[in-house]
Coordinates of C-alpha atoms in Angstrom, one line a residue:
M1 CA -17.1 36.0 10.0
N2 CA -13.9 38.0 11.1
T3 CA -11.6 37.0 14.0
V4 CA -13.1 39.3 16.4
A5 CA -16.6 38.0 16.0
L6 CA -15.0 34.3 16.2
E7 CA -13.5 35.2 19.8
S8 CA -16.3 37.0 21.2
E9 CA -18.8 34.0 20.8
G10 CA -16.1 31.2 21.3
Q11 CA -15.3 28.5 18.6
V12 CA -14.1 24.8 18.7
A13 CA -10.3 25.3 17.9
I14 CA -8.7 22.1 16.7
A15 CA -4.8 21.9 16.8
A16 CA -3.3 18.4 15.2
S17 CA -0.2 16.5 14.7
F18 CA -1.4 15.6 11.3
V19 CA -3.8 17.1 8.7
A20 CA -7.2 16.7 10.6
E21 CA -9.7 19.1 8.3
P22 CA -11.3 15.9 6.8
I23 CA -12.9 15.7 10.8
E24 CA -14.8 19.0 10.2
Q25 CA -18.0 17.7 8.5
A26 CA -18.8 15.2 11.2
L27 CA -18.0 17.1 13.9
R28 CA -20.0 20.2 12.6
Y29 CA -22.8 17.6 12.0
W30 CA -23.3 16.5 15.4
L31 CA -22.9 19.7 16.9
G32 CA -25.6 20.9 15.2
E33 CA -27.4 17.8 16.3
L34 CA -26.8 18.4 20.0
D35 CA -27.6 22.0 19.8
M36 CA -24.1 23.1 20.3
A37 CA -23.3 24.9 16.8
K38 CA -20.3 26.7 16.9
P39 CA -17.6 27.8 14.2
I40 CA -15.0 25.3 13.9
A41 CA -11.2 26.6 13.2
F42 CA -8.0 24.8 12.7
A43 CA -4.5 25.8 13.5
P44 CA -1.8 25.8 11.1
Y45 CA -0.7 22.2 10.4
N46 CA 1.5 20.5 13.0
Q47 CA 1.8 23.4 15.4
V48 CA 0.6 21.5 18.4
L49 CA 3.1 22.7 21.3
Q50 CA 3.4 26.2 19.7
Q51 CA -0.5 26.5 19.8
L52 CA -0.7 25.6 23.2
L53 CA 2.0 27.9 24.3
D54 CA 1.1 31.0 22.8
P55 CA -1.5 33.1 24.5
L56 CA -2.3 34.9 21.0
S57 CA -2.8 31.7 18.8
L58 CA -5.8 30.3 17.8
L59 CA -6.0 28.2 20.9
G60 CA -4.7 30.7 23.2
A61 CA -7.3 33.5 22.0
N62 CA -10.2 31.0 21.8
R63 CA -11.0 32.5 25.6
H64 CA -15.1 31.5 25.1
G65 CA -14.8 28.3 23.4
S66 CA -13.0 24.6 23.4
N67 CA -10.0 23.4 22.4
V68 CA -9.0 20.3 20.8
V69 CA -5.5 18.8 20.4
L70 CA -5.3 15.6 18.3
V71 CA -2.0 13.7 18.0
R72 CA -0.8 10.6 17.0
P73 CA 2.5 10.3 18.6
E74 CA 4.4 8.5 15.9
D75 CA 4.4 11.6 14.1
W76 CA 6.8 12.9 16.2
L77 CA 9.2 10.4 14.5
R78 CA 7.9 11.0 11.0
D79 CA 11.1 13.2 10.2
Q80 CA 13.3 10.7 11.4
P81 CA 15.4 8.6 9.1
G82 CA 13.4 5.5 8.1
A83 CA 10.8 6.8 10.9
A84 CA 13.1 4.9 13.0
L85 CA 12.3 4.2 16.7
D86 CA 13.8 6.8 19.3
A87 CA 12.3 6.1 22.8
G88 CA 13.7 9.6 23.6
L89 CA 12.4 11.7 21.3
I90 CA 9.3 10.3 22.2
E91 CA 9.4 10.9 25.8
R92 CA 10.5 14.3 25.4
N93 CA 7.8 15.2 22.9
A94 CA 5.1 13.7 25.6
H95 CA 6.9 16.0 28.5
E96 CA 6.7 18.8 26.7
L97 CA 3.1 18.3 25.6
V98 CA 1.9 17.5 29.1
I99 CA 3.6 20.6 30.3
A100 CA 2.1 22.9 27.6
L101 CA -1.4 21.2 28.0
K102 CA -1.1 22.0 31.7
G103 CA -0.1 25.7 31.0
A104 CA -2.9 26.4 28.6
A105 CA -5.4 24.6 31.0
A106 CA -4.5 27.1 33.3
R107 CA -6.4 30.1 31.0
G108 CA -9.3 28.7 32.0
I109 CA -9.8 27.2 28.8
P110 CA -11.2 23.6 28.3
H111 CA -9.0 21.3 26.4
F112 CA -10.1 18.3 24.8
F113 CA -6.8 15.9 23.9
F114 CA -7.3 13.2 22.1
F115 CA -4.8 10.3 21.2
C116 CA -5.5 9.1 17.6
P117 CA -4.4 5.5 16.4
A118 CA -1.6 4.6 15.2
S119 CA -0.8 3.1 11.7
P120 CA -0.8 -0.5 11.4
R121 CA 3.1 -0.4 10.3
A122 CA 3.9 1.0 13.6
L123 CA 1.5 -1.4 15.5
A124 CA 3.5 -3.8 13.7
D125 CA 6.6 -2.7 15.3
A126 CA 6.5 -4.5 18.7
A127 CA 9.2 -2.0 20.2
L128 CA 7.5 0.8 18.7
R129 CA 4.0 -0.2 19.8
A130 CA 5.3 -0.5 23.3
A131 CA 6.6 2.5 23.5
L132 CA 3.4 4.6 21.9
E133 CA 1.6 2.8 24.1
R134 CA 3.5 3.5 27.3
T135 CA 3.3 7.4 26.3
E136 CA -0.5 7.4 26.3
N137 CA -0.6 6.0 29.3
L138 CA 1.8 8.2 31.1
V139 CA 0.4 11.2 29.2
A140 CA -3.1 10.1 30.2
A141 CA -2.1 9.5 33.8
Q142 CA -0.8 13.0 34.2
L143 CA -3.5 14.9 32.6
N144 CA -6.3 13.2 33.9
A145 CA -6.1 14.9 37.3
V146 CA -5.9 18.5 35.6
P147 CA -8.7 20.6 36.1
G148 CA -10.2 21.5 32.4
V149 CA -8.4 19.0 30.6
H150 CA -10.5 16.0 29.0
V151 CA -8.3 13.1 27.6
A152 CA -9.2 10.3 25.2
T153 CA -6.9 7.3 24.2
S154 CA -6.8 5.9 21.0
A155 CA -8.4 2.9 22.6
Y156 CA -11.2 4.9 23.8
L157 CA -12.0 5.8 20.1
A158 CA -11.5 2.1 18.7
S159 CA -14.0 0.7 21.8
I160 CA -16.8 3.4 20.9
Y161 CA -16.8 3.9 16.9
P162 CA -14.4 0.9 15.7
V163 CA -13.4 1.5 12.3
P164 CA -11.6 -1.8 10.9
D165 CA -9.9 0.1 7.9
Y166 CA -9.0 3.2 9.5
H167 CA -5.6 3.9 8.1
D168 CA -5.4 5.5 4.7
E169 CA -1.8 4.8 3.8
H170 CA -1.0 6.4 0.5
A171 CA -3.0 9.9 1.9
D172 CA -0.6 9.8 4.8
K173 CA 2.6 9.4 2.8
I174 CA 1.8 12.0 0.5
A175 CA -0.3 14.8 2.5
H176 CA -0.1 13.5 5.9
I177 CA -4.0 12.6 6.1
P178 CA -3.4 9.3 8.0
Y179 CA -7.1 8.1 8.0
T180 CA -9.9 7.1 5.7
P181 CA -13.2 9.5 5.5
L182 CA -15.1 6.6 7.7
A183 CA -12.4 7.1 10.4
F184 CA -12.4 10.9 10.4
T185 CA -16.7 10.6 10.4
A186 CA -16.0 8.1 13.8
F187 CA -13.6 10.4 15.2
G188 CA -15.6 13.6 14.6
T189 CA -18.7 11.7 16.3
A190 CA -16.5 10.6 19.2
L191 CA -15.1 14.4 19.6
A192 CA -18.7 15.9 19.6
R193 CA -19.6 13.1 22.0
K194 CA -16.7 14.6 24.4
L195 CA -17.8 18.0 24.1
H196 CA -21.0 17.7 24.7
A197 CA -20.4 15.7 28.0
P198 CA -19.3 18.4 30.1
N199 CA -22.4 20.4 29.2
N200 CA -24.5 17.6 29.7
A201 CA -23.1 17.1 33.4
A202 CA -23.7 20.7 33.8
R203 CA -27.6 20.8 32.8
K204 CA -27.9 17.6 35.3
L205 CA -26.8 19.8 38.2

């Protein structure tokens, strides 16, 4: 299917701070089950801000579809020496993300923003865990009141579809695919549920 056709009918466009393509199988299945089947497209790797800021990007041009943003905040530290904690860097990236999402949502495209679970290694570092939790809470508080933005925290994902062994340390290290197939299945199911909720509410009204 060509780009023009995709743009005209809308699609589920996904941008992530990690390699997120493994989520597609479960998401496609559940969208079909919910009578919401649409093309699914992925933005280039780790281009979240660029996708939100550029009106001609995959997300920016998706005028009749739904945009999905998947972020694992510890990924902002991935290129730092030893993945050292830099609270200032986390805060700056979070601030830029909020501004970019508000601007993108103002174009009238619904955005579904997910905070994805941190790695066990990050959670074992008390200072880093606190910084990540604080970031999620602050960003969620700022975005919850923005029309057209639907926010899900990592705690939400863990509560509705818990996966005890969710992290794939080897794949995360070599290919930046941080989750197991079962975890991606759970995330795809949760995402389909979120995508369905606004449509379901509209039907009830």
